[in-house]
């Protein structure tokens, strides 16, 4: 007892004063810091905006000044901004995840945890403020007037951004139709090259187009490749983009994949395991006996031809190889024997001025103001006949006032003495700095992909959203705003459209290789991304994004960094599992994770620790080897979950097969996915969601659900699938829904759920077999539906389809009531694509199909297939007035071309697949009565 009293006395005399004098002030300070965190975060956000404005301004000036000190200061500020972003993200996650649970003990525990986290954040904010102050203190009067603006100064500097925002408003409200820019000055070289391809000796011949970057080599080659004379002359046409670095096996494999794609076949899985010799043999076998033309675009290596020469069989059938390159030694090396080199000349002054005026003064119908002609000529002179430079400058000036004084000032900033490549990059830099802040990061993101990489637009825009590049706009979804961003970049000639949908929406895109090089230069200045491509080494330094496009097995630990927000692995990796297993620990701040072409990939069990992750794509080659861990339910911020496989080359063919027979498994999704309340896009192939039937209705943020496999070999008394379908009816924000493996007994539940999806724009219903009855009774069909596919058995076309005023694309199975279906659809104002097919049932008795005058005046694409009794197709004059493409397939009783096909004056493509011998004879070159069709239609494809 005495010892205890002594201890208490000691504590009273010594420890209490110590606590009073030292601990209490510390606790008080900590409490004030914790209490002030929300205010500090708000101030930090404002400070971050000011720093971003400063960095954009300083980066623009630094390109002119070339001051290393300024660039170093920019890098320091960029790193400080990274830390600020991380702190803000941590705070947002903390506030969302640590709301108190009911119960005193739970409240106390959560309170302690929250206070501890907030204290950590408070100390981080203090450190960041100190760092910013240090950077400001190092500035001198020689720093060219650079300073971080206060809020009051911000408005004046952002005026240019506001002007660009106004432009953006106009652009995004315009229709999303992508029209190819007018091409000037290529008529003569085009005709010369066409003659080289379709005339001359029977020996295999190589033609090289040589010219500098930005001169229009690819544009010219594409005009030649698509010319009707070339299309008719060759049995087989293949376009391959080579770029650098190239892989011989990949080039040969791409040729084979293009063969299978053109023939509508599924490539064998063994194709991906073939060595070079096997691939050479495969290519030679496919070319045997064919007159072929191959385009190899953008070749950089002089040994390219020697690497692929043996695959290009010379069958003495006038085969041709067309190569584009910017290197003379490559052109010469490819043309040592039986070759021609076409040296692409620059545009003349007249042609340059014509192209410039079309771009800079578009919309004036060829009537250009006289007072702008002189200054336009001076500007064009500095472009030295390079189409890319002319187009980029014309685009910049198209958004300025048509004022000769302003254009003169612009002209003075273009240094005519610069080397040509430097001049182009300078011009591209002007176009980049002309971008508003909200577009710069979106544009730079293209650099995460290798040169000439074609990226799907939806993939790109979803990654932008995950990164936080896309700003909220009242009344519009993030996806709609992001699509507007992409359209603006295209209108500014910085992004090239590769493919569009039938209604003109951009499906895929890329950037020019010179633009790509400029982006990579910006990466160094802005620490935006580090790329690991073949032959490129990793270097130290804080970075925000990492892109790996090398099939090297040596993915070292020294490339790991917790500061990285986007990680893309774009090439097949043979031993990547150990690297992937480290991702949850080494890249804990990831927002975007894309694992493409991964083989035998197992997703780590601790994957759920990536609590900032918003976008996850895992396209695995071996689907059966991949499973999602239960911890995926911890990814509470996930917005996109994309599990599609990239090796599915022809989905139409696969859809007609039993996938179990070709080695696919239907992937069962863990029920923990239901916890992902922010998930907007849930994408996979043949996904079974039975485990989610009790919770998926709570995932109310879902916009895309594609595709759900409903058949689970259930017993008659098992009602799980119907319960799942009823849950889907709660997803009121759904825009896209795909259900496959559908049974007739589900149709009532499906109809009921779809009636509730009033935002739906795209619907795909596919029966488990061709004779599955899939008639839907929609008394309140979603009014915004634009694309509908109904694959199964239908007695007649549902009447609700004719009520869809925004319907753009329809694919449907019909039987003997085909003409009644046509009457229902004939006047739909927005219908651009129609695919109708029969089935294999006894009800498939349609014998005559008649398109009457005035029917389908806006239709661009019509496909008719699998009608085994159809013997007559009639097209009245005045019907199908806008039709561009007509496909007839598997109609064995049709002995001649559709009567009245000569009325289709806009028809560009006619595809005849698996048709009768009699029809083939009717269009034969010598005695065919309908051989005239080849003169009317530029491209006729025949597969019998």
mmCIF file of C-alpha atoms in Angstrom, residues 255-497:
data_model
loop_
_atom_site.group_PDB
_atom_site.id
_atom_site.type_symbol
_atom_site.label_atom_id
_atom_site.label_comp_id
_atom_site.label_asym_id
_atom_site.label_seq_id
_atom_site.Cartn_x
_atom_site.Cartn_y
_atom_site.Cartn_z
ATOM 1 C CA UNK A 255 -2.715 -10.787 -91.468
ATOM 2 C CA UNK A 256 -4.317 -14.114 -90.520
ATOM 3 C CA UNK A 257 -6.764 -12.458 -88.126
ATOM 4 C CA UNK A 258 -7.827 -10.125 -90.933
ATOM 5 C CA UNK A 259 -8.405 -13.151 -93.195
ATOM 6 C CA UNK A 260 -10.665 -14.781 -90.635
ATOM 7 C CA UNK A 261 -12.484 -11.524 -89.974
ATOM 8 C CA UNK A 262 -13.208 -10.973 -93.685
ATOM 9 C CA UNK A 263 -14.467 -14.542 -94.058
ATOM 10 C CA UNK A 264 -16.656 -14.327 -90.948
ATOM 11 C CA UNK A 265 -14.823 -17.180 -89.234
ATOM 12 C CA UNK A 266 -13.492 -17.669 -85.715
ATOM 13 C CA UNK A 267 -9.675 -17.878 -85.680
ATOM 14 C CA UNK A 268 -8.325 -21.075 -84.095
ATOM 15 C CA UNK A 269 -6.872 -20.665 -80.618
ATOM 16 C CA UNK A 270 -3.667 -22.302 -81.897
ATOM 17 C CA UNK A 271 -3.006 -19.164 -83.976
ATOM 18 C CA UNK A 272 -1.819 -17.339 -80.845
ATOM 19 C CA UNK A 273 0.744 -20.064 -80.095
ATOM 20 C CA UNK A 274 2.257 -20.404 -83.598
ATOM 21 C CA UNK A 275 5.932 -19.620 -84.159
ATOM 22 C CA UNK A 276 7.205 -17.621 -87.121
ATOM 23 C CA UNK A 277 7.646 -20.570 -89.495
ATOM 24 C CA UNK A 278 4.119 -21.836 -88.844
ATOM 25 C CA UNK A 279 2.693 -18.364 -89.380
ATOM 26 C CA UNK A 280 4.621 -17.963 -92.654
ATOM 27 C CA UNK A 281 3.164 -21.273 -93.870
ATOM 28 C CA UNK A 282 -0.359 -20.222 -92.852
ATOM 29 C CA UNK A 283 -0.134 -16.911 -94.692
ATOM 30 C CA UNK A 284 1.313 -18.539 -97.824
ATOM 31 C CA UNK A 285 -1.476 -21.134 -97.830
ATOM 32 C CA UNK A 286 -4.155 -18.457 -97.593
ATOM 33 C CA UNK A 287 -2.592 -16.431 -100.431
ATOM 34 C CA UNK A 288 -2.154 -19.481 -102.673
ATOM 35 C CA UNK A 289 -4.054 -18.933 -105.917
ATOM 36 C CA UNK A 290 -5.338 -15.493 -104.912
ATOM 37 C CA UNK A 291 -4.612 -12.101 -106.429
ATOM 38 C CA UNK A 292 -3.914 -10.091 -103.326
ATOM 39 C CA UNK A 293 -2.879 -6.581 -102.328
ATOM 40 C CA UNK A 294 -1.355 -5.884 -98.921
ATOM 41 C CA UNK A 295 -0.732 -2.455 -97.458
ATOM 42 C CA UNK A 296 1.942 -2.181 -94.765
ATOM 43 C CA UNK A 297 1.477 1.293 -93.354
ATOM 44 C CA UNK A 298 4.164 3.238 -91.467
ATOM 45 C CA UNK A 299 7.224 0.980 -91.818
ATOM 46 C CA UNK A 300 10.345 2.190 -90.005
ATOM 47 C CA UNK A 301 12.887 -0.654 -90.237
ATOM 48 C CA UNK A 302 14.919 -1.415 -93.353
ATOM 49 C CA UNK A 303 14.908 -5.162 -92.572
ATOM 50 C CA UNK A 304 11.099 -5.325 -92.480
ATOM 51 C CA UNK A 305 10.737 -6.771 -95.968
ATOM 52 C CA UNK A 306 13.339 -9.467 -95.385
ATOM 53 C CA UNK A 307 11.440 -10.484 -92.225
ATOM 54 C CA UNK A 308 8.125 -11.070 -93.996
ATOM 55 C CA UNK A 309 9.142 -11.705 -97.615
ATOM 56 C CA UNK A 310 8.774 -15.499 -97.518
ATOM 57 C CA UNK A 311 5.160 -15.190 -96.357
ATOM 58 C CA UNK A 312 4.274 -13.099 -99.426
ATOM 59 C CA UNK A 313 3.965 -15.865 -101.990
ATOM 60 C CA UNK A 314 4.649 -14.875 -105.609
ATOM 61 C CA UNK A 315 2.019 -16.903 -107.477
ATOM 62 C CA UNK A 316 2.511 -14.937 -110.737
ATOM 63 C CA UNK A 317 -0.995 -13.528 -110.398
ATOM 64 C CA UNK A 318 -0.236 -9.766 -110.366
ATOM 65 C CA UNK A 319 -0.082 -9.568 -106.567
ATOM 66 C CA UNK A 320 0.958 -6.229 -105.062
ATOM 67 C CA UNK A 321 2.522 -4.957 -101.840
ATOM 68 C CA UNK A 322 2.060 -1.273 -100.949
ATOM 69 C CA UNK A 323 4.333 0.174 -98.261
ATOM 70 C CA UNK A 324 4.324 3.644 -96.686
ATOM 71 C CA UNK A 325 7.437 4.950 -94.960
ATOM 72 C CA UNK A 326 9.150 8.186 -94.062
ATOM 73 C CA UNK A 327 12.619 6.615 -94.468
ATOM 74 C CA UNK A 328 14.268 6.396 -97.877
ATOM 75 C CA UNK A 329 16.447 3.419 -96.895
ATOM 76 C CA UNK A 330 13.298 1.472 -95.992
ATOM 77 C CA UNK A 331 11.724 2.252 -99.366
ATOM 78 C CA UNK A 332 14.892 1.171 -101.181
ATOM 79 C CA UNK A 333 15.311 -2.003 -99.123
ATOM 80 C CA UNK A 334 11.730 -3.043 -99.883
ATOM 81 C CA UNK A 335 12.157 -2.515 -103.604
ATOM 82 C CA UNK A 336 15.380 -4.289 -104.495
ATOM 83 C CA UNK A 337 13.590 -6.462 -107.000
ATOM 84 C CA UNK A 338 10.355 -5.838 -108.883
ATOM 85 C CA UNK A 339 9.703 -2.647 -106.989
ATOM 86 C CA UNK A 340 8.734 0.973 -107.467
ATOM 87 C CA UNK A 341 9.330 3.934 -105.141
ATOM 88 C CA UNK A 342 6.804 6.749 -105.284
ATOM 89 C CA UNK A 343 8.279 9.904 -103.807
ATOM 90 C CA UNK A 344 5.319 11.847 -102.495
ATOM 91 C CA UNK A 345 5.640 15.488 -103.404
ATOM 92 C CA UNK A 346 4.478 18.317 -101.204
ATOM 93 C CA UNK A 347 1.425 20.343 -102.031
ATOM 94 C CA UNK A 348 1.889 23.233 -104.404
ATOM 95 C CA UNK A 349 1.218 26.776 -103.190
ATOM 96 C CA UNK A 350 -2.172 26.711 -104.872
ATOM 97 C CA UNK A 351 -3.096 23.353 -103.364
ATOM 98 C CA UNK A 352 -1.816 24.410 -99.940
ATOM 99 C CA UNK A 353 -3.892 27.574 -100.008
ATOM 100 C CA UNK A 354 -6.975 25.637 -101.114
ATOM 101 C CA UNK A 355 -6.611 23.148 -98.252
ATOM 102 C CA UNK A 356 -5.940 25.917 -95.721
ATOM 103 C CA UNK A 357 -8.965 27.965 -96.741
ATOM 104 C CA UNK A 358 -11.223 24.916 -96.607
ATOM 105 C CA UNK A 359 -10.088 24.271 -93.049
ATOM 106 C CA UNK A 360 -9.784 27.816 -91.705
ATOM 107 C CA UNK A 361 -12.852 29.272 -93.418
ATOM 108 C CA UNK A 362 -15.165 26.307 -93.608
ATOM 109 C CA UNK A 363 -18.850 27.043 -93.988
ATOM 110 C CA UNK A 364 -18.390 29.863 -96.523
ATOM 111 C CA UNK A 365 -19.277 27.695 -99.553
ATOM 112 C CA UNK A 366 -16.000 28.484 -101.287
ATOM 113 C CA UNK A 367 -16.440 32.246 -101.100
ATOM 114 C CA UNK A 368 -13.475 33.549 -99.123
ATOM 115 C CA UNK A 369 -12.925 37.154 -97.929
ATOM 116 C CA UNK A 370 -10.420 38.921 -100.177
ATOM 117 C CA UNK A 371 -8.793 40.708 -97.219
ATOM 118 C CA UNK A 372 -7.676 37.330 -95.774
ATOM 119 C CA UNK A 373 -6.154 35.871 -98.951
ATOM 120 C CA UNK A 374 -2.766 37.641 -98.668
ATOM 121 C CA UNK A 375 -2.150 36.790 -95.016
ATOM 122 C CA UNK A 376 -3.409 33.247 -95.672
ATOM 123 C CA UNK A 377 -0.796 32.882 -98.402
ATOM 124 C CA UNK A 378 1.952 34.030 -96.021
ATOM 125 C CA UNK A 379 0.836 31.545 -93.357
ATOM 126 C CA UNK A 380 0.619 28.706 -95.863
ATOM 127 C CA UNK A 381 4.085 29.495 -97.198
ATOM 128 C CA UNK A 382 5.536 28.712 -93.784
ATOM 129 C CA UNK A 383 3.841 25.279 -93.805
ATOM 130 C CA UNK A 384 6.045 24.258 -96.755
ATOM 131 C CA UNK A 385 3.383 22.146 -98.437
ATOM 132 C CA UNK A 386 2.857 19.762 -95.495
ATOM 133 C CA UNK A 387 -0.850 18.831 -95.189
ATOM 134 C CA UNK A 388 -0.667 18.088 -91.453
ATOM 135 C CA UNK A 389 0.792 21.513 -90.661
ATOM 136 C CA UNK A 390 -1.771 23.228 -92.893
ATOM 137 C CA UNK A 391 -4.703 21.379 -91.339
ATOM 138 C CA UNK A 392 -3.568 22.039 -87.750
ATOM 139 C CA UNK A 393 -2.977 25.779 -88.327
ATOM 140 C CA UNK A 394 -6.210 26.094 -90.295
ATOM 141 C CA UNK A 395 -8.079 24.487 -87.412
ATOM 142 C CA UNK A 396 -6.607 26.919 -84.857
ATOM 143 C CA UNK A 397 -7.493 29.951 -86.976
ATOM 144 C CA UNK A 398 -10.975 28.631 -87.709
ATOM 145 C CA UNK A 399 -11.861 29.391 -84.093
ATOM 146 C CA UNK A 400 -10.528 32.971 -84.118
ATOM 147 C CA UNK A 401 -12.098 36.151 -85.461
ATOM 148 C CA UNK A 402 -11.699 36.479 -89.225
ATOM 149 C CA UNK A 403 -9.469 39.485 -88.731
ATOM 150 C CA UNK A 404 -6.333 40.112 -90.800
ATOM 151 C CA UNK A 405 -4.551 41.811 -87.875
ATOM 152 C CA UNK A 406 -5.069 38.818 -85.566
ATOM 153 C CA UNK A 407 -3.994 36.418 -88.295
ATOM 154 C CA UNK A 408 -0.871 38.518 -88.937
ATOM 155 C CA UNK A 409 0.099 38.309 -85.267
ATOM 156 C CA UNK A 410 -0.360 34.563 -85.406
ATOM 157 C CA UNK A 411 1.795 34.336 -88.516
ATOM 158 C CA UNK A 412 4.645 36.171 -86.817
ATOM 159 C CA UNK A 413 4.810 33.454 -84.149
ATOM 160 C CA UNK A 414 5.556 30.762 -86.710
ATOM 161 C CA UNK A 415 9.269 30.721 -87.292
ATOM 162 C CA UNK A 416 9.860 29.920 -90.925
ATOM 163 C CA UNK A 417 13.526 29.163 -90.262
ATOM 164 C CA UNK A 418 12.780 26.167 -88.079
ATOM 165 C CA UNK A 419 13.660 22.695 -89.280
ATOM 166 C CA UNK A 420 10.649 20.965 -90.801
ATOM 167 C CA UNK A 421 9.974 18.466 -88.016
ATOM 168 C CA UNK A 422 10.554 21.122 -85.390
ATOM 169 C CA UNK A 423 8.201 23.419 -87.234
ATOM 170 C CA UNK A 424 5.444 20.806 -87.269
ATOM 171 C CA UNK A 425 5.951 20.064 -83.593
ATOM 172 C CA UNK A 426 5.895 23.774 -82.875
ATOM 173 C CA UNK A 427 2.586 24.020 -84.700
ATOM 174 C CA UNK A 428 1.219 21.002 -82.826
ATOM 175 C CA UNK A 429 2.361 22.660 -79.607
ATOM 176 C CA UNK A 430 0.325 25.726 -80.522
ATOM 177 C CA UNK A 431 -2.708 23.513 -81.029
ATOM 178 C CA UNK A 432 -2.075 21.799 -77.690
ATOM 179 C CA UNK A 433 -1.727 25.075 -75.775
ATOM 180 C CA UNK A 434 -4.901 26.324 -77.440
ATOM 181 C CA UNK A 435 -6.807 23.559 -75.633
ATOM 182 C CA UNK A 436 -8.831 24.499 -72.556
ATOM 183 C CA UNK A 437 -7.542 22.962 -69.323
ATOM 184 C CA UNK A 438 -10.315 20.380 -69.150
ATOM 185 C CA UNK A 439 -9.214 18.899 -72.500
ATOM 186 C CA UNK A 440 -5.446 18.790 -72.010
ATOM 187 C CA UNK A 441 -5.350 15.760 -69.715
ATOM 188 C CA UNK A 442 -7.858 13.943 -71.952
ATOM 189 C CA UNK A 443 -5.665 14.609 -74.972
ATOM 190 C CA UNK A 444 -2.452 13.563 -73.205
ATOM 191 C CA UNK A 445 -4.095 10.283 -72.173
ATOM 192 C CA UNK A 446 -3.713 9.044 -75.767
ATOM 193 C CA UNK A 447 0.012 8.769 -74.991
ATOM 194 C CA UNK A 448 -0.660 5.869 -72.625
ATOM 195 C CA UNK A 449 -1.274 3.795 -75.726
ATOM 196 C CA UNK A 450 1.517 2.872 -78.179
ATOM 197 C CA UNK A 451 2.007 4.657 -81.475
ATOM 198 C CA UNK A 452 -0.805 3.940 -83.976
ATOM 199 C CA UNK A 453 -2.796 2.104 -81.318
ATOM 200 C CA UNK A 454 -6.522 2.080 -82.083
ATOM 201 C CA UNK A 455 -8.522 2.613 -78.911
ATOM 202 C CA UNK A 456 -12.254 2.133 -78.466
ATOM 203 C CA UNK A 457 -13.972 5.412 -77.694
ATOM 204 C CA UNK A 458 -16.005 3.991 -74.808
ATOM 205 C CA UNK A 459 -12.874 2.561 -73.225
ATOM 206 C CA UNK A 460 -11.112 5.901 -73.473
ATOM 207 C CA UNK A 461 -13.961 8.044 -72.156
ATOM 208 C CA UNK A 462 -14.584 5.706 -69.205
ATOM 209 C CA UNK A 463 -10.923 5.959 -68.272
ATOM 210 C CA UNK A 464 -11.143 9.764 -68.459
ATOM 211 C CA UNK A 465 -14.128 9.676 -66.112
ATOM 212 C CA UNK A 466 -12.306 7.405 -63.656
ATOM 213 C CA UNK A 467 -9.322 9.765 -63.625
ATOM 214 C CA UNK A 468 -11.570 12.716 -62.814
ATOM 215 C CA UNK A 469 -10.877 14.586 -66.068
ATOM 216 C CA UNK A 470 -14.572 14.900 -66.934
ATOM 217 C CA UNK A 471 -16.430 17.661 -65.141
ATOM 218 C CA UNK A 472 -20.026 17.459 -64.014
ATOM 219 C CA UNK A 473 -22.547 19.161 -66.290
ATOM 220 C CA UNK A 474 -26.101 19.469 -65.028
ATOM 221 C CA UNK A 475 -28.600 17.539 -67.101
ATOM 222 C CA UNK A 476 -25.965 15.373 -68.806
ATOM 223 C CA UNK A 477 -24.313 12.119 -67.743
ATOM 224 C CA UNK A 478 -20.537 11.989 -67.346
ATOM 225 C CA UNK A 479 -20.471 9.702 -70.393
ATOM 226 C CA UNK A 480 -22.254 12.279 -72.538
ATOM 227 C CA UNK A 481 -19.900 15.039 -71.407
ATOM 228 C CA UNK A 482 -16.862 12.822 -72.118
ATOM 229 C CA UNK A 483 -18.171 12.028 -75.600
ATOM 230 C CA UNK A 484 -18.412 15.775 -76.195
ATOM 231 C CA UNK A 485 -14.772 16.151 -75.110
ATOM 232 C CA UNK A 486 -13.718 13.541 -77.675
ATOM 233 C CA UNK A 487 -15.731 15.215 -80.431
ATOM 234 C CA UNK A 488 -14.036 18.523 -79.668
ATOM 235 C CA UNK A 489 -10.564 16.946 -79.897
ATOM 236 C CA UNK A 490 -11.558 15.476 -83.259
ATOM 237 C CA UNK A 491 -12.833 18.822 -84.501
ATOM 238 C CA UNK A 492 -9.505 20.343 -83.485
ATOM 239 C CA UNK A 493 -7.705 17.844 -85.794
ATOM 240 C CA UNK A 494 -5.732 16.396 -82.895
ATOM 241 C CA UNK A 495 -7.500 13.010 -82.912
ATOM 242 C CA UNK A 496 -8.225 10.846 -85.946
ATOM 243 C CA UNK A 497 -11.461 8.887 -86.333
#
